[in-house]
Short mmCIF file of C-alpha atoms and ligand atoms in Angstrom, two decimals:
data_model
loop_
_atom_site.label_atom_id
_atom_site.label_comp_id
_atom_site.label_asym_id
_atom_site.label_seq_id
_atom_site.Cartn_x
_atom_site.Cartn_y
_atom_site.Cartn_z
CA MET A 1 3.70 25.89 9.40
CA ASN A 2 6.10 27.24 6.92
CA GLN A 3 8.66 24.53 6.61
CA PRO A 4 11.66 26.59 5.23
CA LEU A 5 11.45 29.01 8.01
CA LEU A 6 11.12 26.26 10.83
CA ARG A 7 14.21 24.42 9.14
CA LYS A 8 16.32 27.51 10.09
CA ARG A 9 19.87 26.59 11.40
CA ASP A 10 19.84 26.07 15.11
CA PRO A 11 22.34 28.44 16.58
CA ALA A 12 23.25 26.04 19.42
CA CYS A 13 23.83 23.20 16.81
CA ASP A 14 25.91 25.51 14.84
CA ARG A 15 28.22 25.90 17.91
CA VAL A 16 28.48 22.18 18.68
CA ARG A 17 29.03 21.69 15.07
CA GLY A 18 31.86 24.44 14.89
CA ASN A 19 33.87 23.13 17.68
CA PRO A 20 35.48 20.05 16.08
CA VAL A 21 36.46 22.12 12.86
CA THR A 22 37.33 25.77 14.23
CA SER A 23 38.92 24.40 17.69
CA PRO A 24 42.79 24.81 17.58
CA VAL A 25 43.14 21.98 19.67
CA ALA A 26 42.63 18.52 17.90
CA PRO A 27 39.61 16.92 19.51
CA SER A 28 39.70 13.40 20.56
CA PHE A 29 37.46 10.96 18.54
CA LEU A 30 35.16 10.58 21.66
CA ALA A 31 34.71 14.42 21.64
CA PHE A 32 34.17 14.52 18.05
CA PHE A 33 31.58 11.53 18.36
CA CYS A 34 29.71 13.51 21.34
CA ALA A 35 29.75 16.77 19.45
CA ALA A 36 28.23 14.85 16.37
CA TRP A 37 25.80 13.08 18.43
CA LEU A 38 24.55 16.32 20.54
CA CYS A 39 24.22 18.19 16.89
CA LEU A 40 22.30 15.20 15.67
CA LEU A 41 19.93 15.23 18.37
CA ALA A 42 19.45 19.11 18.28
CA VAL A 43 18.44 18.78 14.78
CA PHE A 44 16.19 16.08 15.47
CA SER A 45 14.47 17.86 18.24
CA THR A 46 14.31 20.96 16.32
CA ALA A 47 12.62 18.88 13.45
CA THR A 48 10.22 17.31 15.69
CA ALA A 49 9.15 20.41 17.61
CA ALA A 50 8.47 21.96 14.11
CA ASP A 51 6.83 19.02 12.41
CA LYS A 52 4.71 18.24 15.61
CA LYS A 53 2.64 21.20 16.25
CA PRO A 54 -0.24 20.46 19.21
CA THR A 55 -3.00 18.46 17.65
CA PRO A 56 -6.38 19.47 19.71
CA PRO A 57 -8.60 16.61 20.56
CA THR A 58 -11.15 15.75 17.79
CA PRO A 59 -14.65 14.97 19.43
CA ILE A 60 -16.85 16.25 16.24
CA ALA A 61 -17.24 13.77 13.54
CA VAL A 62 -18.33 13.82 10.10
CA THR A 63 -21.49 11.87 11.28
CA ASP A 64 -22.30 15.00 13.41
CA VAL A 65 -22.01 17.74 11.13
CA LYS A 66 -23.18 15.98 8.02
CA PRO A 67 -27.02 15.58 8.87
CA HIS A 68 -27.24 19.38 9.61
CA VAL A 69 -25.54 20.36 6.23
CA GLU A 70 -28.06 17.92 4.63
CA TRP A 71 -31.43 18.94 6.62
CA LEU A 72 -30.47 22.74 5.99
CA ALA A 73 -29.54 22.50 2.40
CA ASP A 74 -32.16 20.45 1.16
CA PRO A 75 -34.48 21.71 -1.61
CA ALA A 76 -37.53 21.68 0.82
CA ARG A 77 -35.97 24.50 2.92
CA ARG A 78 -36.35 26.61 -0.09
CA GLY A 79 -32.91 28.21 0.15
CA ARG A 80 -33.53 29.69 3.28
CA SER A 81 -34.54 33.28 2.61
CA GLY A 82 -37.37 35.30 4.11
CA ASP A 83 -40.21 33.39 5.23
CA SER A 84 -38.75 30.17 3.98
CA ALA A 85 -36.13 30.77 6.53
CA ARG A 86 -38.69 30.29 9.25
CA LYS A 87 -38.42 26.40 9.41
CA SER A 88 -34.52 26.58 9.58
CA ALA A 89 -34.64 29.17 12.34
CA ASN A 90 -37.11 26.63 14.52
CA TYR A 91 -34.38 23.99 13.83
CA LEU A 92 -31.71 25.95 15.39
CA ARG A 93 -34.08 26.73 18.29
CA ASP A 94 -34.92 23.01 18.85
CA HIS A 95 -31.36 22.06 18.64
CA PHE A 96 -30.42 24.69 21.50
CA ARG A 97 -33.66 23.52 23.42
CA ARG A 98 -32.64 20.06 23.24
CA LEU A 99 -29.32 20.71 24.61
CA LYS A 100 -31.23 22.85 27.57
CA LEU A 101 -29.48 26.23 26.58
CA ARG A 102 -31.15 29.12 27.59
CA PRO A 103 -32.97 31.66 25.32
CA LEU A 104 -30.46 34.54 24.48
CA PHE A 105 -33.13 37.30 24.25
CA GLY A 106 -35.01 37.30 27.49
CA GLU A 107 -37.56 34.72 27.55
CA SER A 108 -37.08 34.23 23.49
CA TYR A 109 -34.69 32.49 21.20
CA PHE A 110 -35.68 34.77 18.42
CA GLN A 111 -34.62 38.46 17.93
CA ALA A 112 -37.10 40.06 15.49
CA LEU A 113 -35.35 42.21 12.58
CA PRO A 114 -37.52 44.80 11.40
CA GLY A 115 -37.66 45.89 7.70
CA ARG A 116 -39.41 48.89 6.20
CA LYS A 117 -42.83 50.07 7.65
CA ASP A 118 -46.06 48.74 5.90
CA GLU A 119 -48.75 51.01 4.71
CA LYS A 120 -49.96 51.42 8.15
CA GLN A 121 -46.82 52.54 9.19
CA GLN A 122 -46.19 49.36 11.26
CA PRO A 123 -43.01 47.90 11.18
CA ARG A 124 -42.79 44.64 9.42
CA THR A 125 -40.67 41.64 10.58
CA ILE A 126 -38.35 40.65 7.70
CA GLY A 127 -36.14 38.09 9.52
CA GLN A 128 -35.01 36.74 12.85
CA ASN A 129 -31.83 36.04 14.86
CA VAL A 130 -31.72 32.64 16.82
CA GLY A 131 -29.53 32.62 19.95
CA ALA A 132 -29.10 30.65 22.94
CA VAL A 133 -26.77 30.86 25.96
CA LEU A 134 -24.65 28.57 27.95
CA PRO A 135 -24.15 30.44 31.47
CA GLY A 136 -20.61 30.59 32.63
CA ARG A 137 -19.28 30.96 36.24
CA ARG A 138 -18.71 34.57 35.28
CA SER A 139 -21.79 36.25 33.49
CA ASP A 140 -20.14 39.56 33.12
CA GLU A 141 -17.83 38.37 30.21
CA ILE A 142 -19.18 36.79 27.12
CA VAL A 143 -17.72 34.70 24.14
CA ILE A 144 -20.01 34.49 21.07
CA LEU A 145 -19.99 31.70 18.33
CA SER A 146 -21.99 32.66 15.33
CA ALA A 147 -22.80 31.39 11.80
CA HIS A 148 -25.37 32.73 9.65
CA TYR A 149 -28.19 30.52 8.76
CA ASP A 150 -29.90 32.56 5.63
CA HIS A 151 -29.07 32.03 1.89
CA LEU A 152 -30.26 33.32 -1.14
CA GLY A 153 -33.92 31.31 -1.55
CA VAL A 154 -35.35 30.72 -5.16
CA ARG A 155 -34.74 32.62 -7.98
CA LYS A 156 -36.53 31.87 -11.32
CA ASN A 157 -37.70 28.62 -9.87
CA THR A 158 -34.40 27.50 -8.88
CA VAL A 159 -33.40 26.77 -5.26
CA TYR A 160 -30.18 27.88 -4.12
CA PRO A 161 -29.16 25.32 -1.57
CA GLY A 162 -26.40 27.14 0.21
CA ALA A 163 -24.91 23.81 1.49
CA ASP A 164 -21.28 25.66 2.03
CA ASP A 165 -22.70 29.04 2.25
CA ASN A 166 -23.49 28.57 5.37
CA ALA A 167 -25.10 25.17 6.30
CA SER A 168 -21.64 24.40 6.82
CA GLY A 169 -21.18 27.14 9.45
CA VAL A 170 -24.35 26.56 11.01
CA ALA A 171 -23.43 22.75 11.42
CA LEU A 172 -19.98 23.69 13.00
CA MET A 173 -21.84 26.03 15.64
CA LEU A 174 -24.48 23.22 16.64
CA GLU A 175 -21.93 20.60 17.01
CA ILE A 176 -19.87 22.81 19.20
CA ALA A 177 -22.91 24.07 21.22
CA ARG A 178 -23.41 20.37 21.75
CA GLN A 179 -19.87 19.48 22.79
CA LEU A 180 -20.02 22.58 25.38
CA ALA A 181 -23.44 22.19 26.68
CA THR A 182 -22.87 18.37 27.62
CA ARG A 183 -19.43 19.16 29.44
CA LYS A 184 -19.26 18.08 32.99
CA THR A 185 -18.07 21.71 34.01
CA PRO A 186 -19.63 24.82 33.15
CA PRO A 187 -17.15 27.38 31.08
CA ASP A 188 -15.63 30.37 33.02
CA ARG A 189 -17.24 32.93 30.72
CA THR A 190 -20.55 32.71 29.33
CA ILE A 191 -20.97 31.70 25.84
CA ALA A 192 -23.57 32.63 23.44
CA PHE A 193 -24.39 30.77 20.26
CA VAL A 194 -26.02 32.97 17.53
CA GLY A 195 -27.67 31.97 14.18
CA PHE A 196 -27.76 35.25 12.14
CA ASP A 197 -30.55 35.97 9.68
CA LEU A 198 -30.22 38.31 6.62
CA GLU A 199 -26.46 37.94 6.40
CA GLU A 200 -26.84 37.76 2.48
CA ARG A 201 -28.87 41.10 2.86
CA LEU A 202 -25.88 43.51 3.77
CA LEU A 203 -25.39 41.54 7.29
CA TRP A 204 -28.74 43.01 8.43
CA GLY A 205 -28.93 40.22 11.10
CA SER A 206 -25.62 41.03 12.54
CA ARG A 207 -26.03 44.73 12.23
CA TRP A 208 -29.02 44.83 14.13
CA PHE A 209 -27.84 42.45 16.87
CA THR A 210 -24.74 44.88 17.65
CA ALA A 211 -27.05 47.80 17.55
CA HIS A 212 -29.47 46.19 20.11
CA PRO A 213 -27.21 43.47 21.78
CA PRO A 214 -28.47 41.45 24.80
CA TRP A 215 -25.40 42.90 26.95
CA PRO A 216 -23.16 45.82 26.34
CA LEU A 217 -20.64 44.70 23.68
CA GLU A 218 -17.73 45.81 25.76
CA ARG A 219 -18.30 42.64 27.88
CA VAL A 220 -17.77 40.26 24.73
CA LYS A 221 -14.26 38.99 25.03
CA LEU A 222 -14.29 37.16 21.65
CA PHE A 223 -16.70 36.99 18.67
CA ILE A 224 -16.26 33.97 16.42
CA THR A 225 -18.11 33.57 12.90
CA ALA A 226 -17.87 30.79 10.38
CA ASP A 227 -18.84 31.28 6.91
CA MET A 228 -18.32 28.94 4.05
CA VAL A 229 -16.09 26.30 6.06
CA GLY A 230 -16.83 23.01 3.80
CA ARG A 231 -15.10 23.57 0.63
CA SER A 232 -11.90 24.90 -0.48
CA LEU A 233 -10.69 28.28 -2.20
CA GLY A 234 -11.08 28.06 -5.85
CA ASN A 235 -11.88 24.57 -5.58
CA LEU A 236 -8.23 23.64 -5.57
CA PRO A 237 -7.44 20.61 -3.28
CA LEU A 238 -6.05 22.59 -0.45
CA PRO A 239 -5.96 21.51 3.10
CA THR A 240 -6.32 25.24 4.12
CA VAL A 241 -8.95 26.99 6.50
CA PHE A 242 -8.43 30.80 6.59
CA CYS A 243 -8.80 32.51 9.82
CA LEU A 244 -8.83 36.43 9.86
CA GLY A 245 -8.88 38.93 12.77
CA SER A 246 -6.17 37.88 14.94
CA GLU A 247 -4.36 40.88 13.73
CA HIS A 248 -6.40 42.94 16.04
CA ALA A 249 -5.88 40.93 19.31
CA PRO A 250 -2.25 39.38 19.86
CA GLN A 251 -3.45 37.21 22.43
CA LEU A 252 -5.63 35.33 19.73
CA ARG A 253 -2.30 34.68 17.83
CA THR A 254 -0.96 33.07 20.99
CA VAL A 255 -4.25 30.97 21.42
CA LEU A 256 -4.11 29.89 17.59
CA ASP A 257 -0.44 28.85 18.35
CA ARG A 258 -1.13 27.02 21.41
CA VAL A 259 -3.95 25.19 19.93
CA GLY A 260 -2.29 24.06 16.91
CA SER A 261 -4.56 22.30 14.19
CA PRO A 262 -6.19 18.87 13.73
CA ASP A 263 -4.04 16.40 11.53
CA GLY A 264 -4.82 17.11 7.70
CA LEU A 265 -5.78 21.00 8.35
CA GLU A 266 -3.58 24.02 7.76
CA VAL A 267 -4.69 27.42 9.30
CA ALA A 268 -3.48 30.34 7.31
CA ARG A 269 -3.81 33.60 9.30
CA LEU A 270 -4.68 36.48 7.10
CA GLY A 271 -5.56 40.24 8.20
CA ALA A 272 -9.28 40.93 7.54
CA ASP A 273 -8.25 44.05 5.68
CA LEU A 274 -7.25 41.69 2.81
CA ILE A 275 -10.87 41.13 1.90
CA GLY A 276 -12.80 43.89 3.57
CA THR A 277 -16.31 43.05 4.91
CA ARG A 278 -17.40 39.67 3.82
CA SER A 279 -19.35 38.38 6.71
CA ASP A 280 -20.88 38.98 9.88
CA TYR A 281 -17.48 39.94 11.73
CA GLY A 282 -17.89 43.42 9.86
CA PRO A 283 -20.51 44.93 12.50
CA PHE A 284 -18.22 43.63 15.44
CA ARG A 285 -14.95 44.80 14.18
CA ASP A 286 -16.42 48.25 13.43
CA ARG A 287 -17.11 48.40 17.43
CA LYS A 288 -13.51 47.00 18.23
CA VAL A 289 -14.74 43.91 19.47
CA PRO A 290 -11.68 41.00 19.38
CA PHE A 291 -12.99 38.64 16.59
CA LEU A 292 -12.05 35.70 14.53
CA PHE A 293 -13.56 34.68 11.12
CA PHE A 294 -13.16 31.40 9.77
CA SER A 295 -13.47 30.41 6.18
CA THR A 296 -12.39 28.12 3.40
CA GLY A 297 -12.84 30.67 0.80
CA GLU A 298 -14.78 31.20 -2.51
CA HIS A 299 -15.31 28.81 -5.16
CA PRO A 300 -16.92 28.49 -8.54
CA ASP A 301 -20.17 27.34 -6.85
CA TYR A 302 -20.42 30.33 -4.73
CA HIS A 303 -23.80 31.67 -4.86
CA THR A 304 -24.92 29.51 -7.28
CA PRO A 305 -27.78 26.49 -7.42
CA ARG A 306 -24.60 24.22 -7.52
CA ASP A 307 -23.60 24.90 -3.86
CA THR A 308 -24.87 21.41 -2.79
CA PRO A 309 -24.36 19.03 0.31
CA GLU A 310 -22.48 16.34 -1.76
CA LYS A 311 -19.86 18.71 -2.60
CA VAL A 312 -19.02 19.73 0.96
CA ASP A 313 -15.77 18.03 2.31
CA TYR A 314 -17.02 16.78 5.72
CA THR A 315 -13.82 15.66 6.95
CA LYS A 316 -12.66 19.03 6.30
CA LEU A 317 -15.49 20.66 7.82
CA ALA A 318 -15.23 18.30 11.02
CA ARG A 319 -11.59 19.20 11.33
CA ILE A 320 -12.38 22.87 11.38
CA SER A 321 -15.15 22.32 13.96
CA ASN A 322 -12.63 20.87 16.20
CA LEU A 323 -10.21 23.68 15.95
CA VAL A 324 -12.72 26.26 16.47
CA LEU A 325 -14.08 24.32 19.56
CA ALA A 326 -10.28 24.31 20.89
CA VAL A 327 -10.06 28.01 20.25
CA LEU A 328 -13.30 29.10 21.78
CA THR A 329 -12.69 26.64 24.81
CA GLU A 330 -9.41 28.54 25.60
CA VAL A 331 -10.80 31.79 25.70
CA ALA A 332 -14.08 30.64 27.42
CA ASP A 333 -12.30 28.86 30.15
CA GLY A 334 -10.42 32.10 30.86
CA ARG A 335 -6.96 30.79 29.43
CA ALA A 336 -6.65 33.97 27.43
CA ASP A 337 -7.97 37.55 27.74
CA PRO A 338 -8.13 38.95 24.00
CA ALA A 339 -8.05 42.86 24.04
CA TRP A 340 -8.49 44.93 20.74
CA THR A 341 -5.71 46.86 19.21
CA ASP A 342 -6.20 49.25 16.01
CA GLN A 343 -2.55 48.61 14.99
CA VAL A 344 -2.56 45.57 12.67
CA GLN A 345 0.09 43.01 14.20
CA LEU A 346 0.50 39.89 12.13
CA GLY A 347 4.30 39.91 11.84
CA LEU A 348 5.49 37.20 9.52
CA ASP A 349 2.21 35.18 9.69
CA GLU A 350 0.44 36.45 6.82
CA PRO A 351 3.57 36.16 4.22
CA ARG A 352 4.05 32.77 5.93
CA ALA A 353 0.44 31.76 5.10
CA LEU A 354 0.54 33.18 1.66
CA TYR A 355 3.73 31.36 0.81
CA ARG A 356 2.48 28.23 1.82
CA ILE A 357 -0.74 28.52 -0.11
CA THR A 358 0.94 29.75 -3.16
CA SER A 359 3.27 26.97 -3.04
CA LEU A 360 0.53 24.44 -2.78
CA MET A 361 -1.08 26.01 -5.63
CA MET A 362 1.73 25.80 -7.71
CA GLU A 363 2.26 22.17 -7.22
CA GLU A 364 1.60 20.26 -10.38
CA GLU A 365 -1.64 18.67 -10.11
CA ARG A 366 -3.31 21.96 -9.10
CA GLN A 367 -1.58 24.03 -11.62
CA GLN A 368 -3.82 22.34 -14.28
CA GLU A 369 -6.74 23.87 -13.04
CA LEU A 370 -5.39 27.39 -13.30
CA THR A 371 -5.24 30.06 -15.99
CA ASP A 372 -2.06 31.77 -16.88
CA LEU A 373 -3.04 35.05 -15.32
CA GLN A 374 -3.84 32.90 -12.14
CA LYS A 375 -0.43 31.31 -12.39
CA LEU A 376 1.44 34.52 -12.99
CA LEU A 377 -0.45 36.24 -9.92
CA ILE A 378 0.51 33.03 -7.58
CA SER A 379 4.00 32.98 -8.78
CA THR A 380 4.49 36.69 -8.11
CA THR A 381 2.86 36.65 -4.76
CA ARG A 382 4.81 33.66 -3.91
CA ASN A 383 8.17 35.22 -4.71
CA LYS A 384 7.50 38.45 -2.92
CA CYS A 385 6.58 36.40 0.29
CA ARG A 386 9.86 34.63 -0.07
CA GLN A 387 11.60 37.75 -0.21
CA ILE A 388 9.75 38.94 3.05
CA LEU A 389 10.66 36.02 4.81
CA ASP A 390 14.04 35.77 3.93
CA ALA A 391 14.56 39.40 5.29
CA GLY A 392 12.87 38.46 8.37
CA LYS A 393 10.63 41.56 8.70
CA ILE A 394 7.74 43.18 6.63
CA THR A 395 7.67 46.63 6.05
CA ALA A 396 4.55 48.87 5.55
CA ASP A 397 5.00 48.86 1.97
CA ASP A 398 5.44 45.05 1.65
CA ARG A 399 2.31 44.79 3.51
CA LYS A 400 0.28 47.09 1.33
CA TRP A 401 1.60 45.08 -1.63
CA LEU A 402 0.24 41.88 0.13
CA VAL A 403 -3.09 43.50 0.51
CA ARG A 404 -3.38 44.58 -2.90
CA ALA A 405 -2.07 41.26 -4.38
CA SER A 406 -4.06 39.06 -1.87
CA GLY A 407 -7.50 41.10 -2.71
CA LEU A 408 -6.66 40.17 -6.57
CA LEU A 409 -5.65 36.58 -5.93
CA LEU A 410 -7.59 35.08 -3.06
CA PHE A 411 -11.06 36.34 -3.65
CA SER A 412 -11.24 38.25 -7.21
CA VAL A 413 -9.62 35.53 -9.30
CA PHE A 414 -11.46 32.58 -7.97
ZN1 ZN B 1 -23.33 34.19 0.73
#
């Protein structure tokens, strides 16, 4: 992804290039010509390999994801909170049913979420997770794809539609479910699709789920959640989707490398400790379940009535859906065996991603939308990343610096 790094000199080419100049024997014209040709070929193949990352097939289209966002973020859904979230929960269940996916919670697609007890000391139901299962050849290993479907409801007579947060993630999940459910062959591992409720209320839906899972969580090989995947960090025109969590499972980094990304999309891999617990991956991370969190980041319409469907970038959402489908399929079909590690291992992925993003932000047309403080933060972070990349290694102190700077830069400034 990081162009300057990928353009590092190729040692084979250097050797070839060195011959005509340093050899004490004067080379013939033919030998020189061959050497030059080989060198050119080496340069060309390096550049081609670097520029042409694998591109996953793109079966999910704009016309697939858009109707879900428009339906879920319609004012008639009343911002999907509390009782008004019921219709949206049924929408998810009906979609799962049509795909002939099995209920996840025994006979039911719903998992009731209890709140405080009422005056008669009876527990009240304040929400419900919605889940379905696509059985794999192995029922003892599970992969979960999730997105929270709740939002902030109606406040002071104003509907908070939550198109990006998180109708976009739900659309992604529903269309991936469709792709996988209509495949001719079943997956190797069992796949569960979960729409969490009450994410906006301290992640209550996913906390309850992890405390009362349908199977022991040790059997979950990978948990993926998509939250806000239809806009762009700080409204800047960035082609970026952030991917957090691969630092705790090296195999997931390999999967991401292998899968590449759809044309026009760039994947920025960061450690989840850069942003703390911001979505439903939190309770799974706490239980050491390998996870990936996909998000395009916060923007000025975040948690406002302005988070509306027409502002969603549906092309980007479709691209991210195809990326997540490819990643999920790799693990569900048993081509990777993610295992948790406590030690954060990201190598140069993080400075490479941050260097790329900060460089994009500093391009002229994006600069106009930034304040002086933002510009300073961005250029300082960019310089630090360049330093780390030039050194070819990241120290513990470097990483501490990046964690602090990114916290400030990525999720506070915007
Ligand atoms: Zn939210």
